[in-house]
Each structure stands twice: as structure tokens, then as C-alpha cells.
């Protein structure tokens, strides 16, 4: 079983739609969680951290369910510029300050006019 | 004033050759990483260094040898290149922080072994 699993997509949505991505992780000792975004032929960049209480940043909402080892990302009012691959990332290291970021395979989002 | 910079951006070489990829970060971070992204776009950690000390070595063939001359630099040397080494290699850095911290990635080095 992969450490971090995501549906690879692609998710094809029209502008203005709401879309949700899910991710599951296998290591119950994981301490921290993130969503990264990767544009085609570019490097990954942090989109947002994911907190146990859930957090929101503009049109983006992230949720964490530790009991189910499940992370989600909700994008409201999709823009063309949201087209990218969204990577679910888990810090698999013990909380020593040394992190081992484990990436999912990513979910591709295509937003069309 | 690029935060994490890698060179070269593209590298095409023949099987059996030895090549190096250089990485430098000007963010003052203590921790640096090498990741490999294969043709299926799966991003997998190879090595992690903290202040020049090897922290993570993810069962990478010993043809791959990282070297960190100082905490701002982490180079990757690859001996006897094989076709399967073709991938995009990303360098990254982060502060050492409890609870997980943002990793900043370089632009990647696209290695093609022919």
C-alpha cells in the first residue's frame, strides 16, 4: 500500500465549479500535512498546510481526519488558473524537527471556460 | 535572487557516464533534500541533509552520492548512469522545525539518459 494515496484524475470542471480532492495516508504516526500545487514542468509549491481543526485560505479549504487518516482539499469558484496537479503531502518523520515529506502521486485538475 | 537554484536545468547524457547536479539555497535553511520525479510524476525523496549531516537515505543505489560542502549547498553525483535514471531531480530546502515546515523547491533538473 502506498504511504499517500490520491485519485490521479484528471478532474475536468467548468469555471466557477466547486471541486474536492481526497487523500489517504497509511502512517498513523504522521505529524503534519500539506497540499502542494505543481504546474506542468514546474516545481511543487506549498498551497496550504492542513490543520486538525480544518483551515481555509480564500477559495481553498483543507480538512484533516486523523481517525480515518484522510485529508481533503475543497476549491470553490474554480478559476482557469487553478488548473494544475495538487499533491497531498504527509510528514512521515517523528516530530524531531527533521521532516520526511512523502508525496502522493497528485490529482490533476483541468478547469475549462 | 532565486531561493533554491539547481544547475543544469537540462542534462542529456549517455549510459555509463558520470554526472553531477548542483544545488544552492540562499534562504538560510538548515535542511536540504533531493527528490526524484519519475515519468509517472511520482515525487520520491532520495536524501535529506541537515547542516551538512546525512539524515535520510532512502535505499537509493550507491551510484548516487550526495555531497554537502556547507549547509547552503547539496550536490548530487551519479555514477554509471542507467536508462532508468532518466527523471526530473528536484532539490529542496526547509528550516528545521517541529510540526513540519514548508519545503522550497528548485526548478528541477531534467535528466535524460540515452
JSON list of N, CA and C in Angstrom, two decimals, chain A residues 2-4 31-34 36 38 41-46 87 91 93 95-105, chain B residues 10 31 33 35 37 41-43 45 48 50 55-56 58 90 94-103 105-107 110:
[
{"chain": "A", "resi": 2, "resn": "UNK", "atom": "N", "xyz": [0.56, 2.23, -0.85]},
{"chain": "A", "resi": 2, "resn": "UNK", "atom": "CA", "xyz": [1.36, 3.45, -0.89]},
{"chain": "A", "resi": 2, "resn": "UNK", "atom": "C", "xyz": [1.14, 4.24, 0.39]},
{"chain": "A", "resi": 3, "resn": "UNK", "atom": "N", "xyz": [2.17, 4.97, 0.78]},
{"chain": "A", "resi": 3, "resn": "UNK", "atom": "CA", "xyz": [2.08, 5.77, 2.02]},
{"chain": "A", "resi": 3, "resn": "UNK", "atom": "C", "xyz": [1.02, 6.86, 1.90]},
{"chain": "A", "resi": 4, "resn": "UNK", "atom": "N", "xyz": [0.92, 7.46, 0.72]},
{"chain": "A", "resi": 4, "resn": "UNK", "atom": "CA", "xyz": [-0.06, 8.52, 0.50]},
{"chain": "A", "resi": 4, "resn": "UNK", "atom": "C", "xyz": [-0.76, 8.20, -0.83]},
{"chain": "A", "resi": 31, "resn": "UNK", "atom": "N", "xyz": [2.78, 13.47, 11.46]},
{"chain": "A", "resi": 31, "resn": "UNK", "atom": "CA", "xyz": [2.59, 14.61, 12.34]},
{"chain": "A", "resi": 31, "resn": "UNK", "atom": "C", "xyz": [2.03, 15.84, 11.65]},
{"chain": "A", "resi": 32, "resn": "UNK", "atom": "N", "xyz": [2.34, 16.01, 10.39]},
{"chain": "A", "resi": 32, "resn": "UNK", "atom": "CA", "xyz": [1.88, 17.23, 9.72]},
{"chain": "A", "resi": 32, "resn": "UNK", "atom": "C", "xyz": [1.56, 16.94, 8.26]},
{"chain": "A", "resi": 33, "resn": "UNK", "atom": "N", "xyz": [0.70, 17.80, 7.72]},
{"chain": "A", "resi": 33, "resn": "UNK", "atom": "CA", "xyz": [0.06, 17.52, 6.44]},
{"chain": "A", "resi": 33, "resn": "UNK", "atom": "C", "xyz": [-0.04, 18.78, 5.61]},
{"chain": "A", "resi": 34, "resn": "UNK", "atom": "N", "xyz": [0.08, 18.62, 4.31]},
{"chain": "A", "resi": 34, "resn": "UNK", "atom": "CA", "xyz": [0.12, 19.77, 3.43]},
{"chain": "A", "resi": 34, "resn": "UNK", "atom": "C", "xyz": [-0.56, 19.45, 2.10]},
{"chain": "A", "resi": 36, "resn": "UNK", "atom": "N", "xyz": [0.36, 20.67, -1.78]},
{"chain": "A", "resi": 36, "resn": "UNK", "atom": "CA", "xyz": [1.24, 21.39, -2.67]},
{"chain": "A", "resi": 36, "resn": "UNK", "atom": "C", "xyz": [0.58, 21.43, -4.04]},
{"chain": "A", "resi": 38, "resn": "UNK", "atom": "N", "xyz": [1.52, 21.71, -8.22]},
{"chain": "A", "resi": 38, "resn": "UNK", "atom": "CA", "xyz": [2.59, 21.64, -9.22]},
{"chain": "A", "resi": 38, "resn": "UNK", "atom": "C", "xyz": [2.01, 21.93, -10.59]},
{"chain": "A", "resi": 41, "resn": "UNK", "atom": "N", "xyz": [5.58, 20.99, -15.75]},
{"chain": "A", "resi": 41, "resn": "UNK", "atom": "CA", "xyz": [7.01, 21.21, -15.95]},
{"chain": "A", "resi": 41, "resn": "UNK", "atom": "C", "xyz": [7.59, 22.26, -14.99]},
{"chain": "A", "resi": 42, "resn": "UNK", "atom": "N", "xyz": [6.95, 22.40, -13.84]},
{"chain": "A", "resi": 42, "resn": "UNK", "atom": "CA", "xyz": [7.44, 23.33, -12.81]},
{"chain": "A", "resi": 42, "resn": "UNK", "atom": "C", "xyz": [7.67, 22.57, -11.51]},
{"chain": "A", "resi": 43, "resn": "UNK", "atom": "N", "xyz": [8.24, 23.29, -10.55]},
{"chain": "A", "resi": 43, "resn": "UNK", "atom": "CA", "xyz": [8.47, 22.67, -9.26]},
{"chain": "A", "resi": 43, "resn": "UNK", "atom": "C", "xyz": [7.22, 22.72, -8.38]},
{"chain": "A", "resi": 44, "resn": "UNK", "atom": "N", "xyz": [7.09, 21.82, -7.42]},
{"chain": "A", "resi": 44, "resn": "UNK", "atom": "CA", "xyz": [5.96, 21.89, -6.48]},
{"chain": "A", "resi": 44, "resn": "UNK", "atom": "C", "xyz": [6.10, 23.12, -5.59]},
{"chain": "A", "resi": 45, "resn": "UNK", "atom": "N", "xyz": [4.94, 23.70, -5.24]},
{"chain": "A", "resi": 45, "resn": "UNK", "atom": "CA", "xyz": [4.93, 24.85, -4.32]},
{"chain": "A", "resi": 45, "resn": "UNK", "atom": "C", "xyz": [3.84, 24.64, -3.29]},
{"chain": "A", "resi": 46, "resn": "UNK", "atom": "N", "xyz": [4.12, 25.07, -2.07]},
{"chain": "A", "resi": 46, "resn": "UNK", "atom": "CA", "xyz": [3.14, 24.90, -1.00]},
{"chain": "A", "resi": 46, "resn": "UNK", "atom": "C", "xyz": [1.88, 25.68, -1.31]},
{"chain": "A", "resi": 87, "resn": "UNK", "atom": "N", "xyz": [-0.89, 18.02, -4.99]},
{"chain": "A", "resi": 87, "resn": "UNK", "atom": "CA", "xyz": [-0.16, 16.95, -4.33]},
{"chain": "A", "resi": 87, "resn": "UNK", "atom": "C", "xyz": [-0.49, 16.94, -2.84]},
{"chain": "A", "resi": 91, "resn": "UNK", "atom": "N", "xyz": [4.08, 14.51, 6.38]},
{"chain": "A", "resi": 91, "resn": "UNK", "atom": "CA", "xyz": [5.39, 14.44, 7.01]},
{"chain": "A", "resi": 91, "resn": "UNK", "atom": "C", "xyz": [5.45, 13.14, 7.78]},
{"chain": "A", "resi": 93, "resn": "UNK", "atom": "N", "xyz": [7.98, 11.72, 9.27]},
{"chain": "A", "resi": 93, "resn": "UNK", "atom": "CA", "xyz": [9.01, 11.56, 10.30]},
{"chain": "A", "resi": 93, "resn": "UNK", "atom": "C", "xyz": [8.42, 11.80, 11.69]},
{"chain": "A", "resi": 95, "resn": "UNK", "atom": "N", "xyz": [8.34, 13.64, 15.25]},
{"chain": "A", "resi": 95, "resn": "UNK", "atom": "CA", "xyz": [8.41, 15.08, 15.47]},
{"chain": "A", "resi": 95, "resn": "UNK", "atom": "C", "xyz": [9.73, 15.47, 16.11]},
{"chain": "A", "resi": 96, "resn": "UNK", "atom": "N", "xyz": [10.80, 15.24, 15.36]},
{"chain": "A", "resi": 96, "resn": "UNK", "atom": "CA", "xyz": [12.14, 15.57, 15.85]},
{"chain": "A", "resi": 96, "resn": "UNK", "atom": "C", "xyz": [12.64, 16.86, 15.25]},
{"chain": "A", "resi": 97, "resn": "UNK", "atom": "N", "xyz": [11.84, 17.42, 14.35]},
{"chain": "A", "resi": 97, "resn": "UNK", "atom": "CA", "xyz": [12.30, 18.60, 13.63]},
{"chain": "A", "resi": 97, "resn": "UNK", "atom": "C", "xyz": [12.91, 18.23, 12.30]},
{"chain": "A", "resi": 98, "resn": "UNK", "atom": "N", "xyz": [13.23, 16.95, 12.09]},
{"chain": "A", "resi": 98, "resn": "UNK", "atom": "CA", "xyz": [13.68, 16.50, 10.78]},
{"chain": "A", "resi": 98, "resn": "UNK", "atom": "C", "xyz": [12.46, 15.96, 10.05]},
{"chain": "A", "resi": 99, "resn": "UNK", "atom": "N", "xyz": [12.16, 16.53, 8.92]},
{"chain": "A", "resi": 99, "resn": "UNK", "atom": "CA", "xyz": [10.97, 16.06, 8.27]},
{"chain": "A", "resi": 99, "resn": "UNK", "atom": "C", "xyz": [11.28, 15.22, 7.06]},
{"chain": "A", "resi": 100, "resn": "UNK", "atom": "N", "xyz": [10.38, 14.29, 6.78]},
{"chain": "A", "resi": 100, "resn": "UNK", "atom": "CA", "xyz": [10.45, 13.46, 5.59]},
{"chain": "A", "resi": 100, "resn": "UNK", "atom": "C", "xyz": [9.10, 13.63, 4.90]},
{"chain": "A", "resi": 101, "resn": "UNK", "atom": "N", "xyz": [9.07, 14.51, 3.93]},
{"chain": "A", "resi": 101, "resn": "UNK", "atom": "CA", "xyz": [7.82, 14.77, 3.22]},
{"chain": "A", "resi": 101, "resn": "UNK", "atom": "C", "xyz": [7.56, 13.66, 2.22]},
{"chain": "A", "resi": 102, "resn": "UNK", "atom": "N", "xyz": [6.42, 13.00, 2.39]},
{"chain": "A", "resi": 102, "resn": "UNK", "atom": "CA", "xyz": [6.02, 11.92, 1.49]},
{"chain": "A", "resi": 102, "resn": "UNK", "atom": "C", "xyz": [4.89, 12.46, 0.61]},
{"chain": "A", "resi": 103, "resn": "UNK", "atom": "N", "xyz": [5.09, 12.38, -0.68]},
{"chain": "A", "resi": 103, "resn": "UNK", "atom": "CA", "xyz": [4.14, 12.95, -1.63]},
{"chain": "A", "resi": 103, "resn": "UNK", "atom": "C", "xyz": [3.21, 11.88, -2.20]},
{"chain": "A", "resi": 104, "resn": "UNK", "atom": "N", "xyz": [1.94, 12.26, -2.37]},
{"chain": "A", "resi": 104, "resn": "UNK", "atom": "CA", "xyz": [1.05, 11.43, -3.16]},
{"chain": "A", "resi": 104, "resn": "UNK", "atom": "C", "xyz": [1.38, 11.62, -4.64]},
{"chain": "A", "resi": 105, "resn": "UNK", "atom": "N", "xyz": [0.74, 10.83, -5.47]},
{"chain": "A", "resi": 105, "resn": "UNK", "atom": "CA", "xyz": [1.02, 10.91, -6.91]},
{"chain": "A", "resi": 105, "resn": "UNK", "atom": "C", "xyz": [0.39, 12.15, -7.54]},
{"chain": "B", "resi": 10, "resn": "UNK", "atom": "N", "xyz": [18.74, 21.18, -17.77]},
{"chain": "B", "resi": 10, "resn": "UNK", "atom": "CA", "xyz": [18.58, 20.01, -18.63]},
{"chain": "B", "resi": 10, "resn": "UNK", "atom": "C", "xyz": [19.93, 19.31, -18.74]},
{"chain": "B", "resi": 31, "resn": "UNK", "atom": "N", "xyz": [18.17, 22.52, 6.38]},
{"chain": "B", "resi": 31, "resn": "UNK", "atom": "CA", "xyz": [17.88, 21.20, 5.82]},
{"chain": "B", "resi": 31, "resn": "UNK", "atom": "C", "xyz": [17.69, 21.28, 4.31]},
{"chain": "B", "resi": 33, "resn": "UNK", "atom": "N", "xyz": [17.25, 18.70, 0.59]},
{"chain": "B", "resi": 33, "resn": "UNK", "atom": "CA", "xyz": [16.73, 17.42, 0.13]},
{"chain": "B", "resi": 33, "resn": "UNK", "atom": "C", "xyz": [17.00, 17.23, -1.37]},
{"chain": "B", "resi": 35, "resn": "UNK", "atom": "N", "xyz": [14.90, 15.09, -4.35]},
{"chain": "B", "resi": 35, "resn": "UNK", "atom": "CA", "xyz": [13.74, 14.30, -4.72]},
{"chain": "B", "resi": 35, "resn": "UNK", "atom": "C", "xyz": [13.88, 13.89, -6.19]},
{"chain": "B", "resi": 37, "resn": "UNK", "atom": "N", "xyz": [11.50, 12.76, -9.49]},
{"chain": "B", "resi": 37, "resn": "UNK", "atom": "CA", "xyz": [10.15, 12.64, -10.04]},
{"chain": "B", "resi": 37, "resn": "UNK", "atom": "C", "xyz": [10.23, 11.85, -11.34]},
{"chain": "B", "resi": 41, "resn": "UNK", "atom": "N", "xyz": [5.25, 10.92, -12.77]},
{"chain": "B", "resi": 41, "resn": "UNK", "atom": "CA", "xyz": [5.10, 12.14, -11.97]},
{"chain": "B", "resi": 41, "resn": "UNK", "atom": "C", "xyz": [5.14, 11.89, -10.46]},
{"chain": "B", "resi": 42, "resn": "UNK", "atom": "N", "xyz": [5.59, 10.68, -10.05]},
{"chain": "B", "resi": 42, "resn": "UNK", "atom": "CA", "xyz": [5.66, 10.38, -8.63]},
{"chain": "B", "resi": 42, "resn": "UNK", "atom": "C", "xyz": [6.92, 10.98, -8.03]},
{"chain": "B", "resi": 43, "resn": "UNK", "atom": "N", "xyz": [6.76, 11.81, -7.01]},
{"chain": "B", "resi": 43, "resn": "UNK", "atom": "CA", "xyz": [7.87, 12.54, -6.40]},
{"chain": "B", "resi": 43, "resn": "UNK", "atom": "C", "xyz": [8.32, 11.77, -5.15]},
{"chain": "B", "resi": 45, "resn": "UNK", "atom": "N", "xyz": [11.40, 11.04, -2.16]},
{"chain": "B", "resi": 45, "resn": "UNK", "atom": "CA", "xyz": [12.60, 11.55, -1.52]},
{"chain": "B", "resi": 45, "resn": "UNK", "atom": "C", "xyz": [13.76, 10.58, -1.71]},
{"chain": "B", "resi": 48, "resn": "UNK", "atom": "N", "xyz": [18.16, 13.47, 2.53]},
{"chain": "B", "resi": 48, "resn": "UNK", "atom": "CA", "xyz": [17.96, 14.70, 3.29]},
{"chain": "B", "resi": 48, "resn": "UNK", "atom": "C", "xyz": [19.21, 14.96, 4.11]},
{"chain": "B", "resi": 50, "resn": "UNK", "atom": "N", "xyz": [20.90, 17.72, 7.05]},
{"chain": "B", "resi": 50, "resn": "UNK", "atom": "CA", "xyz": [20.71, 18.83, 7.96]},
{"chain": "B", "resi": 50, "resn": "UNK", "atom": "C", "xyz": [22.08, 19.34, 8.39]},
{"chain": "B", "resi": 55, "resn": "UNK", "atom": "N", "xyz": [20.70, 12.83, 6.95]},
{"chain": "B", "resi": 55, "resn": "UNK", "atom": "CA", "xyz": [19.61, 12.47, 7.85]},
{"chain": "B", "resi": 55, "resn": "UNK", "atom": "C", "xyz": [18.78, 11.33, 7.27]},
{"chain": "B", "resi": 56, "resn": "UNK", "atom": "N", "xyz": [18.49, 11.43, 5.98]},
{"chain": "B", "resi": 56, "resn": "UNK", "atom": "CA", "xyz": [17.64, 10.44, 5.32]},
{"chain": "B", "resi": 56, "resn": "UNK", "atom": "C", "xyz": [18.35, 9.91, 4.09]},
{"chain": "B", "resi": 58, "resn": "UNK", "atom": "N", "xyz": [17.14, 7.10, 1.38]},
{"chain": "B", "resi": 58, "resn": "UNK", "atom": "CA", "xyz": [16.01, 6.22, 1.09]},
{"chain": "B", "resi": 58, "resn": "UNK", "atom": "C", "xyz": [16.37, 5.11, 0.12]},
{"chain": "B", "resi": 90, "resn": "UNK", "atom": "N", "xyz": [14.68, 17.11, -8.24]},
{"chain": "B", "resi": 90, "resn": "UNK", "atom": "CA", "xyz": [14.41, 18.38, -7.56]},
{"chain": "B", "resi": 90, "resn": "UNK", "atom": "C", "xyz": [15.22, 18.46, -6.28]},
{"chain": "B", "resi": 94, "resn": "UNK", "atom": "N", "xyz": [14.39, 23.47, 3.61]},
{"chain": "B", "resi": 94, "resn": "UNK", "atom": "CA", "xyz": [13.42, 23.94, 4.60]},
{"chain": "B", "resi": 94, "resn": "UNK", "atom": "C", "xyz": [14.16, 24.28, 5.88]},
{"chain": "B", "resi": 95, "resn": "UNK", "atom": "N", "xyz": [13.50, 25.04, 6.74]},
{"chain": "B", "resi": 95, "resn": "UNK", "atom": "CA", "xyz": [14.05, 25.23, 8.08]},
{"chain": "B", "resi": 95, "resn": "UNK", "atom": "C", "xyz": [13.83, 23.92, 8.82]},
{"chain": "B", "resi": 96, "resn": "UNK", "atom": "N", "xyz": [14.58, 23.72, 9.85]},
{"chain": "B", "resi": 96, "resn": "UNK", "atom": "CA", "xyz": [14.30, 22.58, 10.71]},
{"chain": "B", "resi": 96, "resn": "UNK", "atom": "C", "xyz": [13.24, 23.07, 11.68]},
{"chain": "B", "resi": 97, "resn": "UNK", "atom": "N", "xyz": [12.07, 22.44, 11.66]},
{"chain": "B", "resi": 97, "resn": "UNK", "atom": "CA", "xyz": [11.00, 22.93, 12.50]},
{"chain": "B", "resi": 97, "resn": "UNK", "atom": "C", "xyz": [10.09, 21.83, 12.94]},
{"chain": "B", "resi": 98, "resn": "UNK", "atom": "N", "xyz": [9.70, 21.87, 14.16]},
{"chain": "B", "resi": 98, "resn": "UNK", "atom": "CA", "xyz": [8.77, 20.87, 14.67]},
{"chain": "B", "resi": 98, "resn": "UNK", "atom": "C", "xyz": [7.38, 21.12, 14.09]},
{"chain": "B", "resi": 99, "resn": "UNK", "atom": "N", "xyz": [6.69, 20.06, 13.80]},
{"chain": "B", "resi": 99, "resn": "UNK", "atom": "CA", "xyz": [5.35, 20.19, 13.25]},
{"chain": "B", "resi": 99, "resn": "UNK", "atom": "C", "xyz": [5.34, 20.31, 11.74]},
{"chain": "B", "resi": 100, "resn": "UNK", "atom": "N", "xyz": [6.50, 20.23, 11.14]},
{"chain": "B", "resi": 100, "resn": "UNK", "atom": "CA", "xyz": [6.53, 20.29, 9.68]},
{"chain": "B", "resi": 100, "resn": "UNK", "atom": "C", "xyz": [6.62, 21.72, 9.18]},
{"chain": "B", "resi": 101, "resn": "UNK", "atom": "N", "xyz": [7.48, 21.92, 8.21]},
{"chain": "B", "resi": 101, "resn": "UNK", "atom": "CA", "xyz": [7.65, 23.27, 7.67]},
{"chain": "B", "resi": 101, "resn": "UNK", "atom": "C", "xyz": [7.64, 23.21, 6.15]},
{"chain": "B", "resi": 102, "resn": "UNK", "atom": "N", "xyz": [7.42, 24.37, 5.54]},
{"chain": "B", "resi": 102, "resn": "UNK", "atom": "CA", "xyz": [7.35, 24.43, 4.08]},
{"chain": "B", "resi": 102, "resn": "UNK", "atom": "C", "xyz": [8.69, 24.10, 3.46]},
{"chain": "B", "resi": 103, "resn": "UNK", "atom": "N", "xyz": [8.65, 23.27, 2.42]},
{"chain": "B", "resi": 103, "resn": "UNK", "atom": "CA", "xyz": [9.85, 22.98, 1.64]},
{"chain": "B", "resi": 103, "resn": "UNK", "atom": "C", "xyz": [9.80, 23.81, 0.36]},
{"chain": "B", "resi": 105, "resn": "UNK", "atom": "N", "xyz": [11.32, 24.33, -3.36]},
{"chain": "B", "resi": 105, "resn": "UNK", "atom": "CA", "xyz": [11.94, 23.50, -4.38]},
{"chain": "B", "resi": 105, "resn": "UNK", "atom": "C", "xyz": [12.67, 24.34, -5.42]},
{"chain": "B", "resi": 106, "resn": "UNK", "atom": "N", "xyz": [13.74, 23.78, -5.93]},
{"chain": "B", "resi": 106, "resn": "UNK", "atom": "CA", "xyz": [14.38, 24.34, -7.11]},
{"chain": "B", "resi": 106, "resn": "UNK", "atom": "C", "xyz": [13.55, 24.03, -8.34]},
{"chain": "B", "resi": 107, "resn": "UNK", "atom": "N", "xyz": [13.99, 24.54, -9.49]},
{"chain": "B", "resi": 107, "resn": "UNK", "atom": "CA", "xyz": [13.22, 24.38, -10.72]},
{"chain": "B", "resi": 107, "resn": "UNK", "atom": "C", "xyz": [13.32, 22.99, -11.32]},
{"chain": "B", "resi": 110, "resn": "UNK", "atom": "N", "xyz": [16.13, 18.17, -15.49]},
{"chain": "B", "resi": 110, "resn": "UNK", "atom": "CA", "xyz": [15.54, 17.09, -16.31]},
{"chain": "B", "resi": 110, "resn": "UNK", "atom": "C", "xyz": [16.69, 16.28, -16.91]}
]
